[in-house]
mmCIF file of C-alpha atoms in Angstrom:
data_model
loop_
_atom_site.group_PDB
_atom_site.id
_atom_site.type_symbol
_atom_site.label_atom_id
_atom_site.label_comp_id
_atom_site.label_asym_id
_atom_site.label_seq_id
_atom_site.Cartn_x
_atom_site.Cartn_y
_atom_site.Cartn_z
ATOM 1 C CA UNK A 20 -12.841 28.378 -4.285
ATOM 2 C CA UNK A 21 -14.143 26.861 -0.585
ATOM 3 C CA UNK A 22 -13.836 23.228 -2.669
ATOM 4 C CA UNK A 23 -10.715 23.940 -3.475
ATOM 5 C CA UNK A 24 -9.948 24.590 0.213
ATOM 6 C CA UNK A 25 -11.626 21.774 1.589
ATOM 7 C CA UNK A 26 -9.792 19.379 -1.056
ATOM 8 C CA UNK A 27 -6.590 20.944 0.085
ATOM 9 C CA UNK A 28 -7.087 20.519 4.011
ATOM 10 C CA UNK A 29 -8.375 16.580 2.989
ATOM 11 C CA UNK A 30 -5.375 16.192 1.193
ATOM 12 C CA UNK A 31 -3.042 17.490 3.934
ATOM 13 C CA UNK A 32 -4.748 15.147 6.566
ATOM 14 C CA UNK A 33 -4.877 12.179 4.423
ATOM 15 C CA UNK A 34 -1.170 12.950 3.941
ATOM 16 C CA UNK A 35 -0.616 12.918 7.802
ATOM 17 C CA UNK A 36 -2.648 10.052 8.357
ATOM 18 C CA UNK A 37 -1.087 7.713 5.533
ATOM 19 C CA UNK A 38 2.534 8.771 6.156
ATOM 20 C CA UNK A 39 1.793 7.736 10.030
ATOM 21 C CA UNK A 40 -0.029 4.931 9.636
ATOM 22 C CA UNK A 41 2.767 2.749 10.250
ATOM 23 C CA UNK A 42 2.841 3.603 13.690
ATOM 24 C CA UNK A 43 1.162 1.457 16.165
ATOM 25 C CA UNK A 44 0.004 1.769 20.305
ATOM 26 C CA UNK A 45 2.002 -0.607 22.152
ATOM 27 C CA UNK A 46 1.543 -2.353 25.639
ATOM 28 C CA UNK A 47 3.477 -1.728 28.643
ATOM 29 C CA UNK A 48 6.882 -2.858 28.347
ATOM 30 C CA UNK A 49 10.183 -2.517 30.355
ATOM 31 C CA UNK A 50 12.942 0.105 30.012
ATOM 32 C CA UNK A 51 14.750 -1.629 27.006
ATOM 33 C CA UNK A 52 18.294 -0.494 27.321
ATOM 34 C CA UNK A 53 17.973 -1.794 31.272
ATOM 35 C CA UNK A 54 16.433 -5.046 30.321
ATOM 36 C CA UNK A 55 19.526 -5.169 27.922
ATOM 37 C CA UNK A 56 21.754 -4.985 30.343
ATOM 38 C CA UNK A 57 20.704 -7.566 32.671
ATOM 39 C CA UNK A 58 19.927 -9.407 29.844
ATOM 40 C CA UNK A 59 23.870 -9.241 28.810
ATOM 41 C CA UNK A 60 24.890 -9.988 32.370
ATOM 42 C CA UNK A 61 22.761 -13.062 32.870
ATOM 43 C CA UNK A 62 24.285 -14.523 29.497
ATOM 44 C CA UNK A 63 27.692 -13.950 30.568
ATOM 45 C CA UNK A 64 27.180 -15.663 33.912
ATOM 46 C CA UNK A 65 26.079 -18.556 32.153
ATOM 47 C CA UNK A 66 22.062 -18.020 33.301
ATOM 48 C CA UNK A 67 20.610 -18.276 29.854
ATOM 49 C CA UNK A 68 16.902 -19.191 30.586
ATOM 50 C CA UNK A 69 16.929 -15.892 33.273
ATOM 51 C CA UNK A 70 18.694 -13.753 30.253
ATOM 52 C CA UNK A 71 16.206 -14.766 27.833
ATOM 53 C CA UNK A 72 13.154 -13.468 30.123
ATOM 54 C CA UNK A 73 15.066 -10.147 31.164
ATOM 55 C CA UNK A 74 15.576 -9.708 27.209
ATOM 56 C CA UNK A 75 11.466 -10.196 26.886
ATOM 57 C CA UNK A 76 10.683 -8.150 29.461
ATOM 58 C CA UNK A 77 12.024 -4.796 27.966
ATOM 59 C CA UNK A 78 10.716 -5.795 24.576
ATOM 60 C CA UNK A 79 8.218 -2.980 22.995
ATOM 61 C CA UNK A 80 6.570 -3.871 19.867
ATOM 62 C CA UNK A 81 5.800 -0.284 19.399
ATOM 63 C CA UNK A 82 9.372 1.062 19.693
ATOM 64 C CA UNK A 83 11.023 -2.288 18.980
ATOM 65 C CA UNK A 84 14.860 -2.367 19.798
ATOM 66 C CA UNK A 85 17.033 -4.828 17.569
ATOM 67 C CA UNK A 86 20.251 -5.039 19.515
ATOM 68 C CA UNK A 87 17.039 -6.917 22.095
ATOM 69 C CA UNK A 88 15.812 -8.923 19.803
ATOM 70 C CA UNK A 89 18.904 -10.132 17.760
ATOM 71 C CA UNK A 90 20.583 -11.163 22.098
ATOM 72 C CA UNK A 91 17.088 -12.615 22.733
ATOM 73 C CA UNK A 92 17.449 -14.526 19.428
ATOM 74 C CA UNK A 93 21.015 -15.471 19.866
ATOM 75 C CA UNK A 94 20.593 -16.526 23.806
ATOM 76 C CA UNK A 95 17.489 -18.745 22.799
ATOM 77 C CA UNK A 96 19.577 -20.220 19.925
ATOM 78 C CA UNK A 97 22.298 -21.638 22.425
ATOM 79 C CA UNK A 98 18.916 -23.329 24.704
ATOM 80 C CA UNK A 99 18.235 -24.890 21.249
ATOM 81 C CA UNK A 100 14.988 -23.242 21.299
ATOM 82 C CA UNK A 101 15.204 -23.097 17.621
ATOM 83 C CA UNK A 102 11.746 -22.076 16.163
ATOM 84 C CA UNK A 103 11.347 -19.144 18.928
ATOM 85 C CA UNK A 104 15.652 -18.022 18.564
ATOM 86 C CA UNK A 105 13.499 -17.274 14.211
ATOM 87 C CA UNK A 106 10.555 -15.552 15.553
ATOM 88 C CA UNK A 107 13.582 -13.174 17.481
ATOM 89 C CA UNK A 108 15.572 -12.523 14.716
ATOM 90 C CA UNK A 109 13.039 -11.554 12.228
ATOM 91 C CA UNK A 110 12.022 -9.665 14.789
ATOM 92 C CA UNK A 111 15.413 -7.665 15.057
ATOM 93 C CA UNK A 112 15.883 -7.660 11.268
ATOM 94 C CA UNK A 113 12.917 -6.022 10.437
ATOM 95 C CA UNK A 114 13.706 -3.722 12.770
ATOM 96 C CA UNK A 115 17.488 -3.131 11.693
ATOM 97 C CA UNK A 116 18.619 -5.793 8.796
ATOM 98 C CA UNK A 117 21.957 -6.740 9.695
ATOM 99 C CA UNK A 118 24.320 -9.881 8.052
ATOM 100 C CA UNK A 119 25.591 -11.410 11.289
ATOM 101 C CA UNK A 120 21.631 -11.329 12.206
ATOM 102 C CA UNK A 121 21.086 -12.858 8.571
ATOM 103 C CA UNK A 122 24.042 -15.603 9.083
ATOM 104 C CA UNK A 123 22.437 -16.486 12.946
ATOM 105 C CA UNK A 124 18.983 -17.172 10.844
ATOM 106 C CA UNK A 125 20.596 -18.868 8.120
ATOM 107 C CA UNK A 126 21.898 -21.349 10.447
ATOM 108 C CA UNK A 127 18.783 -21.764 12.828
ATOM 109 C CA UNK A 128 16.965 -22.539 9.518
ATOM 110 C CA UNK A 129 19.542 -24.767 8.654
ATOM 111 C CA UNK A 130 19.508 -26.943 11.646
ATOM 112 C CA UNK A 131 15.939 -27.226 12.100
ATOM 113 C CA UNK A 132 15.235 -28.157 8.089
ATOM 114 C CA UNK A 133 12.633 -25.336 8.432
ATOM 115 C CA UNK A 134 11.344 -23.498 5.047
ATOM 116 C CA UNK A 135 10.060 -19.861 4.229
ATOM 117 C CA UNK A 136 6.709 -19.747 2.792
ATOM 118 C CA UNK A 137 5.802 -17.261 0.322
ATOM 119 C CA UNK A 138 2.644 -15.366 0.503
ATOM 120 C CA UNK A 139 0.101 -16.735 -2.319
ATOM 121 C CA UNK A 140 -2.742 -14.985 -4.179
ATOM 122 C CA UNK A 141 -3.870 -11.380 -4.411
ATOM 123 C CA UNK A 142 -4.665 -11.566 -0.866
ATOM 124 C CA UNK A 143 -0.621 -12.196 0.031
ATOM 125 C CA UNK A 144 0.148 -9.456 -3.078
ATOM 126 C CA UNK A 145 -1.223 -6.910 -0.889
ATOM 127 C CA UNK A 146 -0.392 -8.089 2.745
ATOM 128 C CA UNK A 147 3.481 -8.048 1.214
ATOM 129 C CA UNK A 148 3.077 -4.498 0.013
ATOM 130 C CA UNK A 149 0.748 -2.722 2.782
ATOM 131 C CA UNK A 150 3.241 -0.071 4.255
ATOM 132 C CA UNK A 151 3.729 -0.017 0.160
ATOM 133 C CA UNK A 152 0.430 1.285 -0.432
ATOM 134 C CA UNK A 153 0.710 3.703 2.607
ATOM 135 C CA UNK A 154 3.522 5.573 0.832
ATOM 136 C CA UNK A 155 1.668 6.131 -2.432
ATOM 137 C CA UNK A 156 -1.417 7.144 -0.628
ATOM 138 C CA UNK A 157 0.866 9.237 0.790
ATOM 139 C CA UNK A 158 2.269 11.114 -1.847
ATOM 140 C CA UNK A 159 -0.461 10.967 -4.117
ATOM 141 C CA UNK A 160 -2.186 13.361 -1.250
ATOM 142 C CA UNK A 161 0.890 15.510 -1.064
ATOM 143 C CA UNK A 162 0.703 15.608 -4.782
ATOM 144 C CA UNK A 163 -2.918 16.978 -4.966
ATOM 145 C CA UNK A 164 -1.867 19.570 -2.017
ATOM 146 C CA UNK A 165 1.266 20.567 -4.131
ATOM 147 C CA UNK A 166 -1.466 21.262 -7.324
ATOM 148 C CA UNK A 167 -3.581 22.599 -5.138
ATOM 149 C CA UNK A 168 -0.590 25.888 -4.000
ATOM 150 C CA UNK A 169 1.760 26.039 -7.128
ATOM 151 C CA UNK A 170 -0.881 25.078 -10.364
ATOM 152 C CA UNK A 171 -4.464 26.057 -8.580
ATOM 153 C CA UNK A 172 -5.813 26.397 -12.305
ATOM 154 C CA UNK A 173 -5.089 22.292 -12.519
ATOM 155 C CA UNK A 174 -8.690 21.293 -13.484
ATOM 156 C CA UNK A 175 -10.861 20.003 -11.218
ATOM 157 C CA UNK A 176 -11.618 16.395 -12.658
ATOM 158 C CA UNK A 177 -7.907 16.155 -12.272
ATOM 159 C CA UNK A 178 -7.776 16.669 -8.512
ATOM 160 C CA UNK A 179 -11.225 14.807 -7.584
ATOM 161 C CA UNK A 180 -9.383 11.703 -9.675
ATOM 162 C CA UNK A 181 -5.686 12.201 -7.895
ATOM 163 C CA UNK A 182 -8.025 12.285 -3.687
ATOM 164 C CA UNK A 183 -10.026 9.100 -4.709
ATOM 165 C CA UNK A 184 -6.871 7.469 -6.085
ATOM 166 C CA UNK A 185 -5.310 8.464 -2.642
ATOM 167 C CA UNK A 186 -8.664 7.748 -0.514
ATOM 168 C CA UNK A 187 -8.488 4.560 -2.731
ATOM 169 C CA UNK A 188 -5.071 3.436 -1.598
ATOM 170 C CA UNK A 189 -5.492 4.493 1.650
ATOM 171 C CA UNK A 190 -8.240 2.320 2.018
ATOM 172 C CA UNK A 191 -6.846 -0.757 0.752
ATOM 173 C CA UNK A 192 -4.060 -0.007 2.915
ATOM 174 C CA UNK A 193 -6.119 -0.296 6.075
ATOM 175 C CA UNK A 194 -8.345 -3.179 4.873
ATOM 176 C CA UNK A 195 -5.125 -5.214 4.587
ATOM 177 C CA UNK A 196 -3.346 -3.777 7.826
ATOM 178 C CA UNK A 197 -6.599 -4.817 9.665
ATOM 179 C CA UNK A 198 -7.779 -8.106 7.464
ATOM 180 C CA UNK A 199 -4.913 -9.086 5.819
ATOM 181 C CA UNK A 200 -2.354 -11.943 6.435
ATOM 182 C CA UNK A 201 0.680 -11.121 8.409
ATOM 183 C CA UNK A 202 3.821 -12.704 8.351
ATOM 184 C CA UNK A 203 4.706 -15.307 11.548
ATOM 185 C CA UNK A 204 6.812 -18.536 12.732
ATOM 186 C CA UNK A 205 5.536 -21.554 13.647
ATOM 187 C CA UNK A 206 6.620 -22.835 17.121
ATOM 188 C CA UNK A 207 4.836 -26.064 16.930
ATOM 189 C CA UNK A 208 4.511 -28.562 14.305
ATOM 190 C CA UNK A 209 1.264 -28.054 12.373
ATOM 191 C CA UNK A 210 -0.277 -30.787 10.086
ATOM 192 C CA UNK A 211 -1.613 -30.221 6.339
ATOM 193 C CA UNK A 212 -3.190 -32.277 3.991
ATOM 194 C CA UNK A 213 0.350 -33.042 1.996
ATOM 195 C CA UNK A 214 1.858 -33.377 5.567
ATOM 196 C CA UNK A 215 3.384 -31.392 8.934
ATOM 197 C CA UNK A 216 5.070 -28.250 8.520
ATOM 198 C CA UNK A 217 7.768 -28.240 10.773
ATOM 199 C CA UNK A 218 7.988 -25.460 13.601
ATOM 200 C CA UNK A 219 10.365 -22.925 13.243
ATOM 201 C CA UNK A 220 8.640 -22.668 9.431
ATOM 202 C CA UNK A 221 8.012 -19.023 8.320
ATOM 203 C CA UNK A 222 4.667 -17.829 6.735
ATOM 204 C CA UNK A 223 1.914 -15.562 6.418
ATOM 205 C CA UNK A 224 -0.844 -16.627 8.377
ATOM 206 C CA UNK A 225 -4.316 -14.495 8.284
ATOM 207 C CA UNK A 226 -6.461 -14.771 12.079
ATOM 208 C CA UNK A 227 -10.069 -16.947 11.934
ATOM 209 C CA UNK A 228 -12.304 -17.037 14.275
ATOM 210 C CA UNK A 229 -12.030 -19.585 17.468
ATOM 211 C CA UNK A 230 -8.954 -18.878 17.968
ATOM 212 C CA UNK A 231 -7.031 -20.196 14.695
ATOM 213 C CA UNK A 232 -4.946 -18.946 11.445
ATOM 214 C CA UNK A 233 -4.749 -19.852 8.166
ATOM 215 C CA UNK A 234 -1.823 -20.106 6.145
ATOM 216 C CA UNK A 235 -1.811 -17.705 3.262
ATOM 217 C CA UNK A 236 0.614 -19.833 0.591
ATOM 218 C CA UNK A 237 0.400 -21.504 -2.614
ATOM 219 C CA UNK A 238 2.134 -24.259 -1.446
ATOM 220 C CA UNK A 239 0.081 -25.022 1.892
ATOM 221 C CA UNK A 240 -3.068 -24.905 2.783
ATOM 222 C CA UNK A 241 -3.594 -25.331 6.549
ATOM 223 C CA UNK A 242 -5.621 -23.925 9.494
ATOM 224 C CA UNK A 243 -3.038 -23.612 12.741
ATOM 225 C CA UNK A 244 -4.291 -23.423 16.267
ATOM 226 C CA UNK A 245 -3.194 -19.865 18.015
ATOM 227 C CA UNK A 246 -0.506 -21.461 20.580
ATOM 228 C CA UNK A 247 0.991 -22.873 17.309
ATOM 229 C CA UNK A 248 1.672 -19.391 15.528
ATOM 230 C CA UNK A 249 3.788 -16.284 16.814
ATOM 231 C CA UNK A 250 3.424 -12.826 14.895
ATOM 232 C CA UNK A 251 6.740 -11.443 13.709
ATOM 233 C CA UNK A 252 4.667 -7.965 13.813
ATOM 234 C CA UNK A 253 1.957 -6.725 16.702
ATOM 235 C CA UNK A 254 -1.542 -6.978 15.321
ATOM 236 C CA UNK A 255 -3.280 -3.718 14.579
#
């Protein structure tokens, strides 16, 4: 009976812990709704380069606000900062898709002759489908603590196999939120064996050591310096 017990209170925090691991600490950042405001009255007096830092400055990758990013995106746009107008509205679409957002990218995209990069390998299979993995860790924990209260005669070899599928999710969950590749725009040119790619270029990109990332893509295979490559997402 105590196994039973201890599986159950394992199961309930490994249910906590995967259903909140998309959560993530954030540094200090300005009251957002303030920031917007000045941001909106800059842009309307015709200050754009003053808007677009008032828009940064109340920017919180922990609590991220779209309305923020999609003006910081737009405002950038008009100083034909092209590549970093991208980086803000993936920003505010992952945060809240929206189709004027998706037309504003469209047409960025458009005008620089940028392209969209796919995630290759196993390695990009997983990075895609992290929060993914999360979920079903998720409920496969709730699902042993639901056995566990309603059907406690479920046999044992069932349970132990339903945690370690869990424990085993979980896991690869973390290793890619930690190790994996992570999805970014390029806001310099960045040169490849088969030639540049073009800032303003969207990929996943996985950190190396001095300062570098690698592009995670079937159809690339290049090694950018850090200035070069902007997360869409915070890094764990």
């Amino acid at each position: 009976m105590r196994w039973r017990i201890a599986l159950a209170a394992a199961a309930l925090a490994a249910g906590v812990a995967a259903a909140a691991g998309g959560l993530r600490a954030g540094g200090e950042a300005g009251d957002p709704v303030a920031a917007l405001n000045e941001g909106n009255r800059l842009f309307r007096d015709g200050r754009l380069e003053e808007a677009a830092a008032a828009y940064e400055a109340g920017w919180d990758p922990a609590s991220p606000h779209p309305t923020l990013a999609y003006n910081l995106g737009t405002t950038l746009h008009h100083l034909d900062r092209l590549p970093e107008a991208i980086l803000w509205y993936r920003r505010a679409g992952d945060a809240a898709p929206d189709p004027w957002l998706e037309e504003n990218l469209w047409l960025a995209r458009r005008t620089l002759g940028s392209q969209v990069l796919p995630a290759g390998g196993v390695e990009g299979l997983i990075s895609r489908h992290r929060q993914a993995l999360r979920l079903a860790a998720a409920a496969v924990a709730w699902l042993v603590l639901g056995l566990l209260v309603a059907l406690p005669r479920t046999p044992a070899w069932v349970l132990v196999l339903l945690a370690a599928l869990a424990a085993s999710l979980y896991a690869g969950a973390g290793l890619a939120e930690r190790f994996g590749a992570r999805p970014a725009v390029l806001l310099a040119d960045c040169s490849t064996p088969a030639g540049d790619l073009p800032a303003g270029t969207e990929a996943w990109v996985r950190p190396l050591a001095g300062e570098r990332y690698r592009i995670v893509a079937r159809s690339a295979d290049a090694v950018c310096p850090a200035p070069a490559v902007a997360l869409i997402e915070p890094p764990p």
